Short mmCIF file of C-alpha atoms in Angstrom, two decimals:
data_model
loop_
_atom_site.label_atom_id
_atom_site.label_comp_id
_atom_site.label_asym_id
_atom_site.label_seq_id
_atom_site.Cartn_x
_atom_site.Cartn_y
_atom_site.Cartn_z
CA UNK A 1 0.00 0.00 0.00
CA UNK A 2 1.33 3.45 -0.92
CA UNK A 3 2.57 5.68 1.88
CA UNK A 4 0.44 8.78 1.41
CA UNK A 5 1.06 10.51 4.75
CA UNK A 6 4.51 9.57 6.04
CA UNK A 7 6.63 11.14 3.21
CA UNK A 8 4.87 14.54 3.42
CA UNK A 9 5.27 14.52 7.20
CA UNK A 10 9.01 13.86 6.79
CA UNK A 11 9.28 16.68 4.25
CA UNK A 12 7.49 19.04 6.65
CA UNK A 13 9.79 18.02 9.52
CA UNK A 14 12.87 18.65 7.40
CA UNK A 15 11.59 22.09 6.41
CA UNK A 16 10.97 22.84 10.09
CA UNK A 17 14.50 21.72 11.01
CA UNK A 18 15.86 24.07 8.36
CA UNK A 19 13.76 26.94 9.70
CA UNK A 20 15.13 26.29 13.19
CA UNK A 21 18.64 26.13 11.74
CA UNK A 22 19.35 22.86 13.52
CA UNK A 23 22.78 21.37 12.90
CA UNK A 24 22.98 17.60 12.66
CA UNK A 25 25.87 15.27 13.39
CA UNK A 26 24.65 11.84 12.29
CA UNK A 27 26.86 8.76 12.17
CA UNK A 28 26.22 5.06 11.68
CA UNK A 29 23.08 5.17 9.54
CA UNK A 30 24.54 2.39 7.38
CA UNK A 31 23.74 0.01 10.25
CA UNK A 32 19.98 0.26 9.61
CA UNK A 33 19.11 -2.79 7.47
CA UNK A 34 18.01 -2.10 3.90
CA UNK A 35 15.28 -4.71 4.13
CA UNK A 36 13.57 -7.02 6.57
CA UNK A 37 12.28 -6.53 10.08
CA UNK A 38 14.39 -4.75 12.69
CA UNK A 39 13.99 -2.95 16.00
CA UNK A 40 15.44 0.57 16.15
CA UNK A 41 16.08 1.21 19.85
CA UNK A 42 16.75 4.73 21.16
CA UNK A 43 17.25 6.59 24.41
CA UNK A 44 14.51 9.04 25.38
CA UNK A 45 15.30 12.63 26.43
CA UNK A 46 12.75 14.72 24.52
CA UNK A 47 9.13 14.78 23.43
CA UNK A 48 10.44 14.98 19.83
CA UNK A 49 12.75 11.98 19.90
CA UNK A 50 10.66 9.86 17.57
CA UNK A 51 11.10 12.48 14.84
CA UNK A 52 14.88 12.57 15.21
CA UNK A 53 15.24 8.81 15.64
CA UNK A 54 13.34 8.31 12.40
CA UNK A 55 15.98 10.33 10.56
CA UNK A 56 18.48 7.55 11.17
CA UNK A 57 16.51 5.19 8.91
CA UNK A 58 16.04 7.53 5.96
CA UNK A 59 19.40 6.83 4.25
CA UNK A 60 18.34 3.17 4.13
CA UNK A 61 14.98 4.29 2.72
CA UNK A 62 13.13 2.80 5.67
CA UNK A 63 10.12 4.21 7.49
CA UNK A 64 10.00 3.50 11.22
CA UNK A 65 6.78 2.46 12.98
CA UNK A 66 7.20 3.81 16.49
CA UNK A 67 5.58 2.44 19.60
CA UNK A 68 4.01 5.44 21.38
CA UNK A 69 1.67 5.95 24.28
CA UNK A 70 -1.98 5.51 23.41
CA UNK A 71 -2.97 9.05 24.47
CA UNK A 72 -1.09 10.46 21.46
CA UNK A 73 -3.44 8.50 19.21
CA UNK A 74 -6.48 10.05 20.91
CA UNK A 75 -5.39 13.61 20.11
CA UNK A 76 -7.51 15.20 17.36
CA UNK A 77 -4.45 16.31 15.37
CA UNK A 78 -1.71 13.81 16.12
CA UNK A 79 -4.04 10.79 16.30
CA UNK A 80 -5.02 10.60 12.62
CA UNK A 81 -1.42 11.25 11.58
CA UNK A 82 -0.02 8.57 13.87
CA UNK A 83 -2.50 6.00 12.60
CA UNK A 84 -1.89 6.94 8.95
CA UNK A 85 1.86 6.50 9.49
CA UNK A 86 1.18 3.05 10.99
CA UNK A 87 2.71 3.80 14.36
CA UNK A 88 1.81 1.46 17.20
CA UNK A 89 -0.30 2.60 20.18
CA UNK A 90 0.77 1.39 23.61
CA UNK A 91 -1.82 1.15 26.37
CA UNK A 92 0.30 0.43 29.44
CA UNK A 93 -2.60 -1.34 31.12
CA UNK A 94 -2.86 -3.75 28.16
CA UNK A 95 0.72 -3.96 26.92
CA UNK A 96 0.32 -7.32 25.24
CA UNK A 97 -1.88 -5.79 22.52
CA UNK A 98 0.93 -3.42 21.54
CA UNK A 99 3.41 -6.29 21.73
CA UNK A 100 1.39 -8.40 19.29
CA UNK A 101 0.91 -5.40 16.99
CA UNK A 102 4.67 -4.78 16.94
CA UNK A 103 5.34 -8.46 16.35
CA UNK A 104 3.06 -8.46 13.31
CA UNK A 105 4.86 -5.40 11.95
CA UNK A 106 8.25 -7.05 12.39
CA UNK A 107 7.04 -10.28 10.80
CA UNK A 108 5.90 -8.27 7.77
CA UNK A 109 9.39 -6.77 7.39
CA UNK A 110 8.88 -3.38 9.05
CA UNK A 111 11.34 -1.39 11.17
CA UNK A 112 9.77 -0.79 14.59
CA UNK A 113 11.01 2.02 16.83
CA UNK A 114 11.21 1.45 20.58
CA UNK A 115 12.17 3.56 23.60
CA UNK A 116 13.02 0.91 26.22
CA UNK A 117 13.12 3.45 29.05
CA UNK A 118 9.36 3.91 28.42
CA UNK A 119 9.38 7.54 29.60
CA UNK A 120 11.62 10.58 29.18
CA UNK A 121 14.73 10.57 31.35
CA UNK A 122 14.77 13.78 33.40
CA UNK A 123 18.42 13.17 34.29
CA UNK A 124 19.32 12.78 30.58
CA UNK A 125 21.13 9.57 31.49
CA UNK A 126 19.95 6.07 30.61
CA UNK A 127 17.24 4.78 32.91
CA UNK A 128 16.55 1.10 33.51
CA UNK A 129 15.35 -0.67 30.37
CA UNK A 130 12.17 -2.67 29.96
CA UNK A 131 12.78 -6.08 28.41
CA UNK A 132 10.06 -5.80 25.74
CA UNK A 133 12.47 -4.90 22.93
CA UNK A 134 14.62 -7.94 23.65
CA UNK A 135 11.58 -10.20 23.79
CA UNK A 136 10.32 -8.84 20.47
CA UNK A 137 13.70 -9.31 18.79
CA UNK A 138 13.93 -12.88 20.01
CA UNK A 139 10.42 -13.88 19.04
CA UNK A 140 10.50 -12.16 15.63
CA UNK A 141 14.12 -13.22 15.02
CA UNK A 142 15.17 -9.73 14.02
CA UNK A 143 18.18 -7.59 15.00
CA UNK A 144 18.20 -4.78 17.52
CA UNK A 145 19.72 -1.60 16.09
CA UNK A 146 20.92 0.55 19.03
CA UNK A 147 21.09 4.32 18.73
CA UNK A 148 21.56 7.40 20.90
CA UNK A 149 20.26 10.95 20.63
CA UNK A 150 21.83 14.00 22.21
CA UNK A 151 20.78 17.65 22.12
CA UNK A 152 17.09 17.03 21.46
CA UNK A 153 16.32 17.81 25.12
CA UNK A 154 17.21 21.46 24.44
CA UNK A 155 14.18 21.82 22.16
CA UNK A 156 11.44 20.32 24.31
CA UNK A 157 11.59 18.02 27.27
CA UNK A 158 9.79 17.23 30.49
CA UNK A 159 9.76 20.07 33.02
CA UNK A 160 11.02 22.75 30.63
CA UNK A 161 9.43 25.13 28.17
CA UNK A 162 9.65 24.50 24.46
CA UNK A 163 12.37 26.40 22.66
CA UNK A 164 11.59 26.49 18.97
CA UNK A 165 13.53 29.67 18.30
CA UNK A 166 16.28 29.92 15.73
CA UNK A 167 18.99 28.93 18.18
CA UNK A 168 21.31 26.84 16.00
CA UNK A 169 21.06 23.89 18.38
CA UNK A 170 23.26 20.93 17.45
CA UNK A 171 21.64 17.47 17.44
CA UNK A 172 23.83 14.39 17.69
CA UNK A 173 22.66 11.00 16.43
CA UNK A 174 24.73 7.82 16.73
CA UNK A 175 23.64 4.43 15.35
CA UNK A 176 25.45 1.24 16.28
CA UNK A 177 25.92 -2.13 14.67
CA UNK A 178 22.91 -4.45 14.96
CA UNK A 179 22.78 -6.79 17.93
CA UNK A 180 21.55 -10.30 17.16
CA UNK A 181 19.90 -12.29 19.93
CA UNK A 182 21.80 -15.41 20.95
CA UNK A 183 20.10 -18.76 20.45
CA UNK A 184 19.71 -19.41 24.19
CA UNK A 185 20.10 -15.84 25.44
CA UNK A 186 17.67 -14.69 28.11
CA UNK A 187 15.78 -11.40 27.54
CA UNK A 188 17.47 -9.91 30.62
CA UNK A 189 20.92 -10.67 29.26
CA UNK A 190 20.11 -9.25 25.84
CA UNK A 191 18.61 -6.16 27.45
CA UNK A 192 21.79 -5.64 29.49
CA UNK A 193 23.92 -6.03 26.36
CA UNK A 194 21.72 -3.54 24.50
CA UNK A 195 21.91 -0.99 27.31
CA UNK A 196 25.69 -1.23 27.49
CA UNK A 197 25.98 -0.57 23.76
CA UNK A 198 23.58 2.36 23.92
CA UNK A 199 25.58 3.82 26.82
CA UNK A 200 28.68 3.73 24.60
CA UNK A 201 26.81 5.45 21.77
CA UNK A 202 25.41 8.10 24.11
CA UNK A 203 28.84 8.88 25.51
CA UNK A 204 30.23 9.13 21.97
CA UNK A 205 27.49 11.60 21.01
CA UNK A 206 28.15 13.63 24.15
CA UNK A 207 31.92 13.77 23.56
CA UNK A 208 31.42 15.00 20.00
CA UNK A 209 28.73 17.52 20.88
CA UNK A 210 29.88 21.06 20.00
CA UNK A 211 27.31 23.02 22.00
CA UNK A 212 28.39 24.24 25.44
CA UNK A 213 26.41 26.41 27.88
CA UNK A 214 27.35 30.06 27.44
CA UNK A 215 25.64 31.03 30.69
CA UNK A 216 25.81 29.24 34.07
CA UNK A 217 22.02 29.42 34.14
CA UNK A 218 21.88 27.39 30.91
CA UNK A 219 23.29 24.16 32.33
CA UNK A 220 19.91 22.51 32.93
CA UNK A 221 20.27 20.29 29.84
CA UNK A 222 23.56 18.78 31.00
CA UNK A 223 23.57 15.73 33.29
CA UNK A 224 24.88 16.22 36.81
CA UNK A 225 27.90 13.99 36.16
CA UNK A 226 28.90 16.31 33.31
CA UNK A 227 28.74 19.40 35.50
CA UNK A 228 25.17 20.31 34.66
CA UNK A 229 22.19 21.06 36.85
CA UNK A 230 19.87 18.33 35.58
CA UNK A 231 18.56 16.06 38.36
CA UNK A 232 20.72 13.11 39.29
CA UNK A 233 19.26 9.70 38.36
CA UNK A 234 18.17 9.22 41.98
CA UNK A 235 16.53 12.66 42.10
CA UNK A 236 14.84 12.06 38.76
CA UNK A 237 13.47 8.72 39.99
CA UNK A 238 12.02 10.41 43.05
CA UNK A 239 10.36 13.01 40.83
#
C-alpha cells in the first residue's frame, strides 16, 4: 500500500528543522538494514525523539513504525497522523496488545522504533530498560539496532518550556551495529547487552557535541555527572 502521509510529514519536519537552523551530526546510519524486520532502539530525552530517531533510517529508505503511548493517538491532530503513518499505540494497562501489533509489523518486514526506558529521562542519562524490545527481537528473530540521541532535550523536554527559536542547536545521532539475539540468550541478558551498547553510543554523542552552555544558568540540559544542573538519576526517579 502506498505511503500517502509519512513522506509529506518527513518533508514538513525537514523544512521545520531548516527553519530552526538545527545542525545535525549523524553517524552510523549504514547500520539500519536495507530490508527485513528490525527494532530501532533509542534513548529518550525529549518529546520529539521519535522524529529525530526516524531520521536515522532515511538513508536506508526505511520508514519506522514507532511504539508510542496511546494518548497520542487520541489527540484530534496527532491521532489521525499517527495512525496513517502506521505507528503502534501502547496502552500500558494492556501492553500485550501493543506487543502483538509490533510483532506483526516485524514479521511483515517493518522497522519498529522502541524507547526501552518507556518515559523521558529527566536526568538525561539512561534509565533502567524494559525487556520488551529484547523479547520482540527474540520472538521475531530480528536484529536490535541501538542508537543514541543528544541535544534534542534542548528543544522540548519534560519540566522545561519548548524552545523552537532559531537557536542553531546541534543534534547528535549515533547508530550502532545491529545486535543479534543469541540462540539461548535470556531477555534480561540481551537487554543488558543492549543498554551497554547504547551507553557507549550516548557517551560518543556527548563527547562530540559542540554546544556548550554560554551562561551558568543554561546548564539545565547537562547531566549532573557532566557538571550540569539536571537532576541526578536518583533525584529524577524520586520526581
